[in-house]
Coordinates of C-alpha atoms in Angstrom, one line a residue:
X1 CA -95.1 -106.5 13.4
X2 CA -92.9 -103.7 14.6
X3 CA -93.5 -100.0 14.9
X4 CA -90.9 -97.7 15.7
X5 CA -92.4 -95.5 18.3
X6 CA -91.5 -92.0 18.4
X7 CA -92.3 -88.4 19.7
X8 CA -92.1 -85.2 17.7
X9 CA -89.7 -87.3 15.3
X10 CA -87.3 -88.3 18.1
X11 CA -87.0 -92.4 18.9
X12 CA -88.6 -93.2 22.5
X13 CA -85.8 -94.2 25.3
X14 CA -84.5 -97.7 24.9
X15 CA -86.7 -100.4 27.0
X16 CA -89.8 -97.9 26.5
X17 CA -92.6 -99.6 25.3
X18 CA -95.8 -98.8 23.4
X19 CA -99.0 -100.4 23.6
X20 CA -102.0 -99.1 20.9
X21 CA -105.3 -101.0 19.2
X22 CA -106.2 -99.4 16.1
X23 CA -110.0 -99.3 15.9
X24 CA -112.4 -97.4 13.4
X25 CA -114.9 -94.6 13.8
X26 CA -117.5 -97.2 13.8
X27 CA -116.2 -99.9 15.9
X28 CA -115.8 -102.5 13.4
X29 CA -112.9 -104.2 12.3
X30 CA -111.6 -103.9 8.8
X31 CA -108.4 -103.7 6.7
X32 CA -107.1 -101.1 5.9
X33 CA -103.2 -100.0 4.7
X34 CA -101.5 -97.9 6.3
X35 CA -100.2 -95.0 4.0
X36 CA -102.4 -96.5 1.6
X37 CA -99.2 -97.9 -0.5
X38 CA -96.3 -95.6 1.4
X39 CA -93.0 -96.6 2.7
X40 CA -93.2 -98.7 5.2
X41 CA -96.8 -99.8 5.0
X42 CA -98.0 -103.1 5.7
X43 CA -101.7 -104.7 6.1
X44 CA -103.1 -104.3 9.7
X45 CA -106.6 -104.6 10.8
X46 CA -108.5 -102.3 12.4
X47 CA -109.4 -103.5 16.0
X48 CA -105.7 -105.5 16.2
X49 CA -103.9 -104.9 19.1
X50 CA -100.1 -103.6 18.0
X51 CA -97.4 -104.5 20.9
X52 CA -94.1 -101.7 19.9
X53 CA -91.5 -103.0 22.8
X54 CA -88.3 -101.4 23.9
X55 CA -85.8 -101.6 21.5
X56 CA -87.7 -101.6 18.7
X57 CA -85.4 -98.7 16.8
X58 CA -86.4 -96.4 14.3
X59 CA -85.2 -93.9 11.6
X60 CA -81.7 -92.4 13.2
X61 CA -82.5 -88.9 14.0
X62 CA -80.3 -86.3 11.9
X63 CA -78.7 -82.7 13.7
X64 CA -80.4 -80.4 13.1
X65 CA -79.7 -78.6 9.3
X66 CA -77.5 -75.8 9.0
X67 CA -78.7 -74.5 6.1
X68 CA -82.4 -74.4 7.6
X69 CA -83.8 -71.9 10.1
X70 CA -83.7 -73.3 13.3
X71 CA -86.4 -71.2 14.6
X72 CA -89.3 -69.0 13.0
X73 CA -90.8 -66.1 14.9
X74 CA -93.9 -65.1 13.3
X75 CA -94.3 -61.7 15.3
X76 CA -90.9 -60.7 13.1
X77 CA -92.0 -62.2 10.1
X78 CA -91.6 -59.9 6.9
X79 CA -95.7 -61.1 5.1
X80 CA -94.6 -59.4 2.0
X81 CA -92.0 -61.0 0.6
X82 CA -93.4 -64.6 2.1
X83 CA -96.9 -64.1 0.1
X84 CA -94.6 -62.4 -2.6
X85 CA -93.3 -65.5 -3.1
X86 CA -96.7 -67.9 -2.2
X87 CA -98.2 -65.5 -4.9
X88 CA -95.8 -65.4 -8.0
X89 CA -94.8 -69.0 -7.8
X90 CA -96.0 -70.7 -10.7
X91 CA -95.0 -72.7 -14.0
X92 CA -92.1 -70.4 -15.5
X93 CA -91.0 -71.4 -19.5
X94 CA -90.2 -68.8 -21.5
X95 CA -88.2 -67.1 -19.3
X96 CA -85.7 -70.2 -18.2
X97 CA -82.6 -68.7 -18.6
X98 CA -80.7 -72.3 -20.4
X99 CA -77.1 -70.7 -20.5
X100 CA -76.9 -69.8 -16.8
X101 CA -75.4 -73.0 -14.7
X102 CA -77.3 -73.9 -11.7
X103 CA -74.8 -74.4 -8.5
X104 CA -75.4 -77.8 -7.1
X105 CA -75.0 -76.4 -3.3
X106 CA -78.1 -73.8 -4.0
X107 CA -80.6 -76.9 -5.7
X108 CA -79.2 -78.6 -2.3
X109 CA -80.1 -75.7 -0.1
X110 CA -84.0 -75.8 -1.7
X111 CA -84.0 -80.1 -1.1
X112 CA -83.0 -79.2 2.5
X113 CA -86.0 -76.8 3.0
X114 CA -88.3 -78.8 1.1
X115 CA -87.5 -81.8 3.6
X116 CA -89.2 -79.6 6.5
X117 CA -92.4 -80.5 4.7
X118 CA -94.9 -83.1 6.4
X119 CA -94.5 -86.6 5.7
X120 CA -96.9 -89.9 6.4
X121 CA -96.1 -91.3 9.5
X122 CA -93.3 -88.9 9.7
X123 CA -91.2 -91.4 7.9
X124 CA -88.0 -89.9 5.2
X125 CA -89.4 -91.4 2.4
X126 CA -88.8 -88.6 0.0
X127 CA -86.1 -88.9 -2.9
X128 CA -84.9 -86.4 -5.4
X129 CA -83.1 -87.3 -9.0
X130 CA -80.9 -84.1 -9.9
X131 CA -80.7 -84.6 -13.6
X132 CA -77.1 -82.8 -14.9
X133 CA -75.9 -85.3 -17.4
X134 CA -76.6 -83.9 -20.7
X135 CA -77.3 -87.2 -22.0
X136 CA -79.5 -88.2 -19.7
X137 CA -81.0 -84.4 -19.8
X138 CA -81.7 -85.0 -23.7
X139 CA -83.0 -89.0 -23.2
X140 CA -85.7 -87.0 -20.8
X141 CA -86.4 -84.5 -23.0
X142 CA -86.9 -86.5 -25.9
X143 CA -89.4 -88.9 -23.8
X144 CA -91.1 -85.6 -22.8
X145 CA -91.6 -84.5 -26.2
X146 CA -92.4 -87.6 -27.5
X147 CA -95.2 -87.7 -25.2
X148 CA -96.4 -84.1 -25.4
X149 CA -94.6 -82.1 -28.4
X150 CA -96.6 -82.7 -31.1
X151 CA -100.1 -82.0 -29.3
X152 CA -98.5 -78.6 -28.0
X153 CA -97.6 -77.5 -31.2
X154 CA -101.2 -77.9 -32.8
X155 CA -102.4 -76.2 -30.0
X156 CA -99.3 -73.5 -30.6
X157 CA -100.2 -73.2 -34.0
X158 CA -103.7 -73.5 -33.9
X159 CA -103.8 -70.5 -31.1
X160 CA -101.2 -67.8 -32.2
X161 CA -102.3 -64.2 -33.1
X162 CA -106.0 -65.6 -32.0
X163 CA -106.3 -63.8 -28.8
X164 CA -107.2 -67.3 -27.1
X165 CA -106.8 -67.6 -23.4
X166 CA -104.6 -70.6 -23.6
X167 CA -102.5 -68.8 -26.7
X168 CA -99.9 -68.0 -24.3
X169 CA -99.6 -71.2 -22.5
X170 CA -99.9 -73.1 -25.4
X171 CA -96.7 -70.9 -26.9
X172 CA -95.0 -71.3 -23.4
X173 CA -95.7 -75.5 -23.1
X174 CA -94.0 -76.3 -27.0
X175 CA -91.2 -73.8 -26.3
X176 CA -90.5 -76.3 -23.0
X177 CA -91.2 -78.8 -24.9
X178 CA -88.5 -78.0 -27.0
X179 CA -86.1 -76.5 -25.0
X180 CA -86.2 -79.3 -21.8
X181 CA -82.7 -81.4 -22.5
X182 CA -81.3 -77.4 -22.0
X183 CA -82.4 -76.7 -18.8
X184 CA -79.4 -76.7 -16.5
X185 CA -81.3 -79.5 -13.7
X186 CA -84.2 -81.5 -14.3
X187 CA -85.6 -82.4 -10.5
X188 CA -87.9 -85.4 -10.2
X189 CA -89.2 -85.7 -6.6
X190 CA -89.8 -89.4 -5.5
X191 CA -91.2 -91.4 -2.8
X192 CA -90.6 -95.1 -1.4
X193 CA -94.1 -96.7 -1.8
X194 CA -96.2 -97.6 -4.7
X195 CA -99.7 -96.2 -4.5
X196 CA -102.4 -99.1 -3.8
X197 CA -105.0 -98.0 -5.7
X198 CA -107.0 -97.9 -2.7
X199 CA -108.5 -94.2 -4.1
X200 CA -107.1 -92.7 -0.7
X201 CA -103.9 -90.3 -1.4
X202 CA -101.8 -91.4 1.5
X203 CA -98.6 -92.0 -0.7
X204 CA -99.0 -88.9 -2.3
X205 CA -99.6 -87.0 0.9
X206 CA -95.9 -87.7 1.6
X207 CA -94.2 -85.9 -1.1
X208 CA -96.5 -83.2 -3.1
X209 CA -96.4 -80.6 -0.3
X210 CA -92.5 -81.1 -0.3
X211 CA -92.2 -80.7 -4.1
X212 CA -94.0 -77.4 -3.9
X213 CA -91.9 -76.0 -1.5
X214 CA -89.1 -77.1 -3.2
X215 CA -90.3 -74.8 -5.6
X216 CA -90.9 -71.7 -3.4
X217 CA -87.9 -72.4 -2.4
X218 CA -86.0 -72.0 -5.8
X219 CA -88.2 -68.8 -6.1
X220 CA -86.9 -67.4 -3.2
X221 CA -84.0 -67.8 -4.3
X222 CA -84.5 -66.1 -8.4
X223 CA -84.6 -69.8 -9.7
X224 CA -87.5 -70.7 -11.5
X225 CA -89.2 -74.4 -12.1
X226 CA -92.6 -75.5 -14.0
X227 CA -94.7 -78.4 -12.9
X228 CA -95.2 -80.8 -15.2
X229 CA -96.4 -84.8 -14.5
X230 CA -97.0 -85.4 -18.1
X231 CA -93.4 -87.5 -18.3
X232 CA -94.9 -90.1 -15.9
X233 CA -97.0 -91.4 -19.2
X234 CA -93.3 -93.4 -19.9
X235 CA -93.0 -94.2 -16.3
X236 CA -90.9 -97.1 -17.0
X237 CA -89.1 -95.9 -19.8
X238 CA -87.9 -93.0 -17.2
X239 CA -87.1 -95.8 -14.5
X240 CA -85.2 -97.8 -17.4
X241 CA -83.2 -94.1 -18.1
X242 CA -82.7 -93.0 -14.6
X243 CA -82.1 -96.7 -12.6
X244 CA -85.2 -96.0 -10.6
X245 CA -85.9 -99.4 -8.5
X246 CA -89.4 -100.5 -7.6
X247 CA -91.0 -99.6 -4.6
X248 CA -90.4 -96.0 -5.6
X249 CA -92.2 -93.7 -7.2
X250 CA -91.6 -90.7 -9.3
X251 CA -94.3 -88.0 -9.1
X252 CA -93.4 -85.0 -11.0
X253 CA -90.5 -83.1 -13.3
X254 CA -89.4 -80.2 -12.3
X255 CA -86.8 -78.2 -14.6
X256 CA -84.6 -75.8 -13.1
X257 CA -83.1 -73.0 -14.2
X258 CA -82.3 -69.2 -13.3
X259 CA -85.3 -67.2 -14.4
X260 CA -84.3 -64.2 -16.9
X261 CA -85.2 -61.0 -14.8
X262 CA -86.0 -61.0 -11.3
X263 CA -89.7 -59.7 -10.9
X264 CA -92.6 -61.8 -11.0
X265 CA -96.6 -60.7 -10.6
X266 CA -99.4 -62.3 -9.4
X267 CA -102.6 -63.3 -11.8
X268 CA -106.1 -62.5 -11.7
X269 CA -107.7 -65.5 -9.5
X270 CA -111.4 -65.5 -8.0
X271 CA -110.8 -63.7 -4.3
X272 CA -111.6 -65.5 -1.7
X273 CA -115.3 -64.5 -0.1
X274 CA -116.3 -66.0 -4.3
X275 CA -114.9 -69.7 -3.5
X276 CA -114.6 -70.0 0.2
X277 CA -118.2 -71.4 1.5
X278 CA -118.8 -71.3 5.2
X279 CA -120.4 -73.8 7.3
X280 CA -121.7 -75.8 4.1
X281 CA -120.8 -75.9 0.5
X282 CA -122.2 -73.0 -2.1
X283 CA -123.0 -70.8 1.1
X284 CA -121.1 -67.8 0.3
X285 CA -120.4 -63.7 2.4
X286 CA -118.9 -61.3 0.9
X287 CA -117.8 -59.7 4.4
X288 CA -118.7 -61.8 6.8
X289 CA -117.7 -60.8 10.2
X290 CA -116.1 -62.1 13.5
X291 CA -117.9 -60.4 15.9
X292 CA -120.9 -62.7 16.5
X293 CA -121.9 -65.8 15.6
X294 CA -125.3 -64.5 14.8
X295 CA -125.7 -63.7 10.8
X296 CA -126.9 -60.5 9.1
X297 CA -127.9 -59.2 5.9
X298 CA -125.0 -56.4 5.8
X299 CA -122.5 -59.0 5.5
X300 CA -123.4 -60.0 2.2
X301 CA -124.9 -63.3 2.1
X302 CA -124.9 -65.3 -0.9
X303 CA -124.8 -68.9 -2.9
X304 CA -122.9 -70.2 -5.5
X305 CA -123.6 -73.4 -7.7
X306 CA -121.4 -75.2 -10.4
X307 CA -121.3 -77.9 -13.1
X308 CA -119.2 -79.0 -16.0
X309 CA -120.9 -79.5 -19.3
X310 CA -120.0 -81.5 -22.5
X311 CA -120.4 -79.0 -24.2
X312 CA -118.6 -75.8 -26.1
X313 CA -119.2 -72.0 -23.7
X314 CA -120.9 -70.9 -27.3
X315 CA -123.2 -73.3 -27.0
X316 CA -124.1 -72.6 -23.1
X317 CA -123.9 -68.6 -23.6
X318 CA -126.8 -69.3 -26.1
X319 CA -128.7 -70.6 -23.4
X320 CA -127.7 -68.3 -20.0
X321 CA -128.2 -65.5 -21.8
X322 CA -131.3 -65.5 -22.7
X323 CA -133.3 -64.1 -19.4
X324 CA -135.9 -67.3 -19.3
X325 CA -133.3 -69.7 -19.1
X326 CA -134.3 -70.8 -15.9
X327 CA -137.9 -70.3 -16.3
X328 CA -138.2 -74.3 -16.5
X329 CA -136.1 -75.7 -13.9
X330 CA -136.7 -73.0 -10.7
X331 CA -139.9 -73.3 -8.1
X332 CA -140.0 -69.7 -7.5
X333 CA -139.0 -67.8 -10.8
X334 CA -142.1 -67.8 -13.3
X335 CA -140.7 -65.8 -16.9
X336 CA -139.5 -62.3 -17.9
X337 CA -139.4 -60.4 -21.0
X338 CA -137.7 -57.3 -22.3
X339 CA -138.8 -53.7 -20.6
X340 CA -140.0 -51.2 -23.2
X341 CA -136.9 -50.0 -25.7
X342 CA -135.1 -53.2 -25.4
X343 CA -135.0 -56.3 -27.1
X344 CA -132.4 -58.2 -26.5
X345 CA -129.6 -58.5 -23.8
X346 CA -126.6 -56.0 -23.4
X347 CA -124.9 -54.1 -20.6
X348 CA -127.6 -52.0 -19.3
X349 CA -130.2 -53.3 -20.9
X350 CA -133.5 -53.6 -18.8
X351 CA -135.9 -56.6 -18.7
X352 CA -139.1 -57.2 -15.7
X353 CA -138.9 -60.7 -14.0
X354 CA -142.6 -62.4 -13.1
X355 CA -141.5 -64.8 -9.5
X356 CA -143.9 -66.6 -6.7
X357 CA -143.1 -68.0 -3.4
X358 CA -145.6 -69.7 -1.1
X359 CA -144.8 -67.1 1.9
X360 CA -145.9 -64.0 -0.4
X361 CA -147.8 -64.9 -3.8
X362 CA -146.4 -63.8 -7.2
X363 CA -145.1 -60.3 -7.7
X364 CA -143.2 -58.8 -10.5
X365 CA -139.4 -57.2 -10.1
X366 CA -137.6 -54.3 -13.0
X367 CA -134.0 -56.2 -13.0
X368 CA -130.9 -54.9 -15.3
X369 CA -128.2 -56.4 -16.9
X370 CA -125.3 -55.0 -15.2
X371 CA -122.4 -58.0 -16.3
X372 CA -122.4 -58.9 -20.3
X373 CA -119.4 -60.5 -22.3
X374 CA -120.6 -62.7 -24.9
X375 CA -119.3 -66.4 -24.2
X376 CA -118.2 -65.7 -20.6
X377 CA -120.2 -63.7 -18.3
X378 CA -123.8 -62.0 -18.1
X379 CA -125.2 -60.8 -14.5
X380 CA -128.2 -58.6 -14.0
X381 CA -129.5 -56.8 -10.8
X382 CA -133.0 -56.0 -8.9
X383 CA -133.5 -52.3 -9.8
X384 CA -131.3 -49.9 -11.6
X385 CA -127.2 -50.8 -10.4
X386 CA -124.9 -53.2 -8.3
X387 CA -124.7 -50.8 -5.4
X388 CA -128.6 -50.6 -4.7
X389 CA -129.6 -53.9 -5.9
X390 CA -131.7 -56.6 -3.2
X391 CA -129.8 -59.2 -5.0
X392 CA -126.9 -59.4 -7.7
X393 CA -126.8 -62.5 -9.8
X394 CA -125.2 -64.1 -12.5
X395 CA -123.8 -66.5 -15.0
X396 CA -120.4 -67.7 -15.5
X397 CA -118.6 -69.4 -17.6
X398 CA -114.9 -71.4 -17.7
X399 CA -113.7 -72.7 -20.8
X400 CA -112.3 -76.2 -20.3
X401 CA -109.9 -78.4 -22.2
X402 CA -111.8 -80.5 -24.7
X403 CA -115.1 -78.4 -25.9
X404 CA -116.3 -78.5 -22.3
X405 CA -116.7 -75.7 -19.6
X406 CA -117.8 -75.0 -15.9
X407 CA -121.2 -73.1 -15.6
X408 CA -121.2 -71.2 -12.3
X409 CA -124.1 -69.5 -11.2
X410 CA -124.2 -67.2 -8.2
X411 CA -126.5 -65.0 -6.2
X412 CA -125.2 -61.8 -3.7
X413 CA -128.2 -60.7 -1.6
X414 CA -128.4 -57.1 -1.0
X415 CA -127.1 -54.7 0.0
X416 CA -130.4 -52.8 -1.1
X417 CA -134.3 -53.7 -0.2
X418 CA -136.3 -56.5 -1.1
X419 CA -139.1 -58.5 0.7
X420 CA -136.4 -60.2 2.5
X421 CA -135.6 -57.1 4.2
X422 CA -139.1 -56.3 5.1
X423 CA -139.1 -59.9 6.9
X424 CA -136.1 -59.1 8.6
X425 CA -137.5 -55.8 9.6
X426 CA -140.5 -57.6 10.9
X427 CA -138.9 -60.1 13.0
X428 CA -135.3 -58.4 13.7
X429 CA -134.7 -61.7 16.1
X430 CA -135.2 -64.0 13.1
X431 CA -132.8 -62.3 10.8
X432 CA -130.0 -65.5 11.2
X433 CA -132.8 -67.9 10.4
X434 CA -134.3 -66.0 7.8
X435 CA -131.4 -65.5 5.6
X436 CA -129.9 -69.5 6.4
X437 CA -133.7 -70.4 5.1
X438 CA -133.4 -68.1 2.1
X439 CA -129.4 -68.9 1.0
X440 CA -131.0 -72.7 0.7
X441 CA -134.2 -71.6 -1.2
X442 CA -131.6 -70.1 -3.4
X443 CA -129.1 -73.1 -4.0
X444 CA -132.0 -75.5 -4.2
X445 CA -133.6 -73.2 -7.4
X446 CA -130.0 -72.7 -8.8
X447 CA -129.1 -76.1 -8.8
X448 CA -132.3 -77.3 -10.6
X449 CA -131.2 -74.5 -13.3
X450 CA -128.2 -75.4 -13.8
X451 CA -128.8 -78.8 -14.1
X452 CA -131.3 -78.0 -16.7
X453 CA -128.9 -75.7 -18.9
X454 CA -126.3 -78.9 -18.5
X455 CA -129.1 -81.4 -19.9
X456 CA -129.6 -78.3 -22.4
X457 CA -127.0 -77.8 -23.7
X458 CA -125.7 -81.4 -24.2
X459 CA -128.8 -82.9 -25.7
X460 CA -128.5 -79.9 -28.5
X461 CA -132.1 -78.8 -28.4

């Protein structure tokens, strides 16, 4: 077979030939397809010896675009309004404005600097369907509603006044529903290939990034566009529509339209030093620093563990926040029970933990509950606050479609003293190992809790 050989996208000098043997990380032959199902991809096994001649061709390379920056200089670069728009980008519906028309040269201008997106093999295999016809525009939106309308309404109806986190999404996804044959352009990205089921994302890789800046783009520029894949349910009902061929395939739709108003904000999200672990997964710091490789306690270190249950947050509130939930499931924490003049758990209230670890014996700890909002959170503390505390932990909980939600437990150690401290203090030199040693103690225990609260809490006991 032939591969068109390149560099940096641009087709090698005619008679220059290429010579490469694909071989695997192991050393053994096997099959494997290339792009797993994109453009171009054909069956080659590993350990084959591919011969790319002189002459061979290759995809015609374009001037350079016009209407796309030729060069970037990042020591000019204005960060705010690039992370302005990174940041407020997201599914817009109520406020598509469905009178104002949508000039075809400024949907263009957002293609071309979507197109500067990486692509498998750095082949063009990207299409995009502009959608203006108003009968095609209602055939689409009448296949989207078909597919989605009535289930967003019950969840519209079912939600309203209720104060539920998904009332307002719920409200926004019927009123698209509704409203999509109005939108001035529906945008459906594409890509030559048809995925292999392999379970490897190559085709995908090819066009998703691009999509998504095609929407930054359009934000940039005050349009505003919603992601939504659920029209691929009637994937060849929208090929029958549109005239898509096979070998392509459609992976999103994207309505367009000119937001009403011009600012935007971010949304609460997790920060960072909460869902970023470093150098192995749950291992979390809330300030880690660059200045040494070596580890220490005033950087925060921490762990974090998490599982979906089948089962309702009610249900696993019930469980979490009762203090000897994890009495059963962890090596090293024994029982507790409510301090003097309490008896149950709320903010502030105070409770004395029982614990044992083979390096020290048992020993007793006063903890408070410093984090409490039935259903969704409860955290406690060693000693009396957050700011003082040895360790910080807690319980959280993420309501998920379908009666189901993520349990996440986590644990901040320090910044105030505990017997971890005194075996830093003891063997300064150590401190690296000894909090590696104890952030594993810690994800070990947690993971055997949470575990337990997920058998819990679906068995119904």
């Amino acid at each position: 077979m032939a591969i068109a050989a390149k560099t940096n996208g641009i087709p090698l000098a005619p008679n220059v030939g290429l010579r490469m043997t694909l071989t695997s990380r192991s050393g053994h032959g096997s099959a494997n397809r290339l792009g797993n199902g994109s453009a171009g991809g054909g069956l080659i096994t590993l350990g084959e010896t591919i011969e790319c001649g002189g002459n061979t061709g290759g995809m015609p390379t374009p001037e350079l675009n016009p209407h796309v920056p030729a060069r970037y200089d990042t020591a000019a670069v204005d960060l705010a309004s690039v992370d302005g728009v990174l940041s407020t980008t997201r599914s817009v519906r109520l406020r598509l404005d469905l009178e104002r028309e949508v000039p075809h040269d400024v949907v263009l201008d957002c293609i071309d600097v979507a197109e500067q997106g990486p692509g498998g093999g750095n082949q063009a295999s990207r299409r995009w369907l502009l959608i203006r016809d108003p009968a095609q525009r209602q055939a689409i939106g009448d296949m989207y509603n078909s597919i989605v309308g009535a289930f967003m309404k019950r969840g519209r109806d079912a939600t309203a006044g209720t104060g539920h986190p998904m009332e307002q999404v719920m409200k926004s996804a019927f009123h698209l529903a509704e409203h999509l044959a109005e939108v001035p352009v529906i945008v459906i990205p594409c890509v030559w290939g048809v995925h292999d089921d392999s379970g490897k994302p190559g085709l995908f890789d090819s066009v998703l990034q691009s999509a998504w800046s095609f929407c930054l783009a359009a934000r940039a520029r005050g349009l505003a566009t919603a992601w939504t894949t659920a029209i691929l349910n009637k994937e060849d009902e929208l090929r029958d529509v549109l005239g898509i061929p096979e070998g392509v395939t459609p992976v999103a739709l994207l309505p367009l339209a000119y937001a009403k108003g011009t600012e935007f904000g971010s949304v609460p999200r997790r920060r960072a030093n909460e869902i970023a672990y470093v150098d192995g997964w749950g291992l979390t710091w809330e300030a880690r620093g660059d200045e040494s490789a070596a580890r220490s306690l005033g950087e925060g270190p921490g762990a974090t563990v998490e599982v979906d249950i089948d089962a309702p947050a009610e249900r696993v509130w019930e469980i979490v926040s009762d203090i000897n939930a994890g009495a059963d499931f962890s090596e090293e924490f024994l029982r507790a029970e409510w301090a003097p003049g309490y008896d149950g758990p709320a903010a502030g209230a105070k409770f004395i933990g029982h614990n044992q670890h083979p390096a020290i014996g048992e020993w007793n700890i006063d903890l408070t509950v410093t984090e409490y909002e039935p259903n969704v959170l409860f955290g406690w503390a060693t000693g009396e606050t957050e700011e003082v505390a040895g360790a910080r932990w807690r319980y959280e909980i993420d309501v998920l479609h379908g009666q189901r939600c993520r349990l996440r437990h986590t644990v901040r150690i320090g910044p105030g003293e505990s017997g971890l401290t005194m075996a830093i203090t003891a063997m300064p030199d150590k401190e690296p190992r000894i909090l590696s040693r104890r952030q594993d103690e810690h994800l070990a225990n947690m993971t055997r809790c949470v575990e337990g609260i997920k058998a819990l809490a679906e068995g119904g006991a």
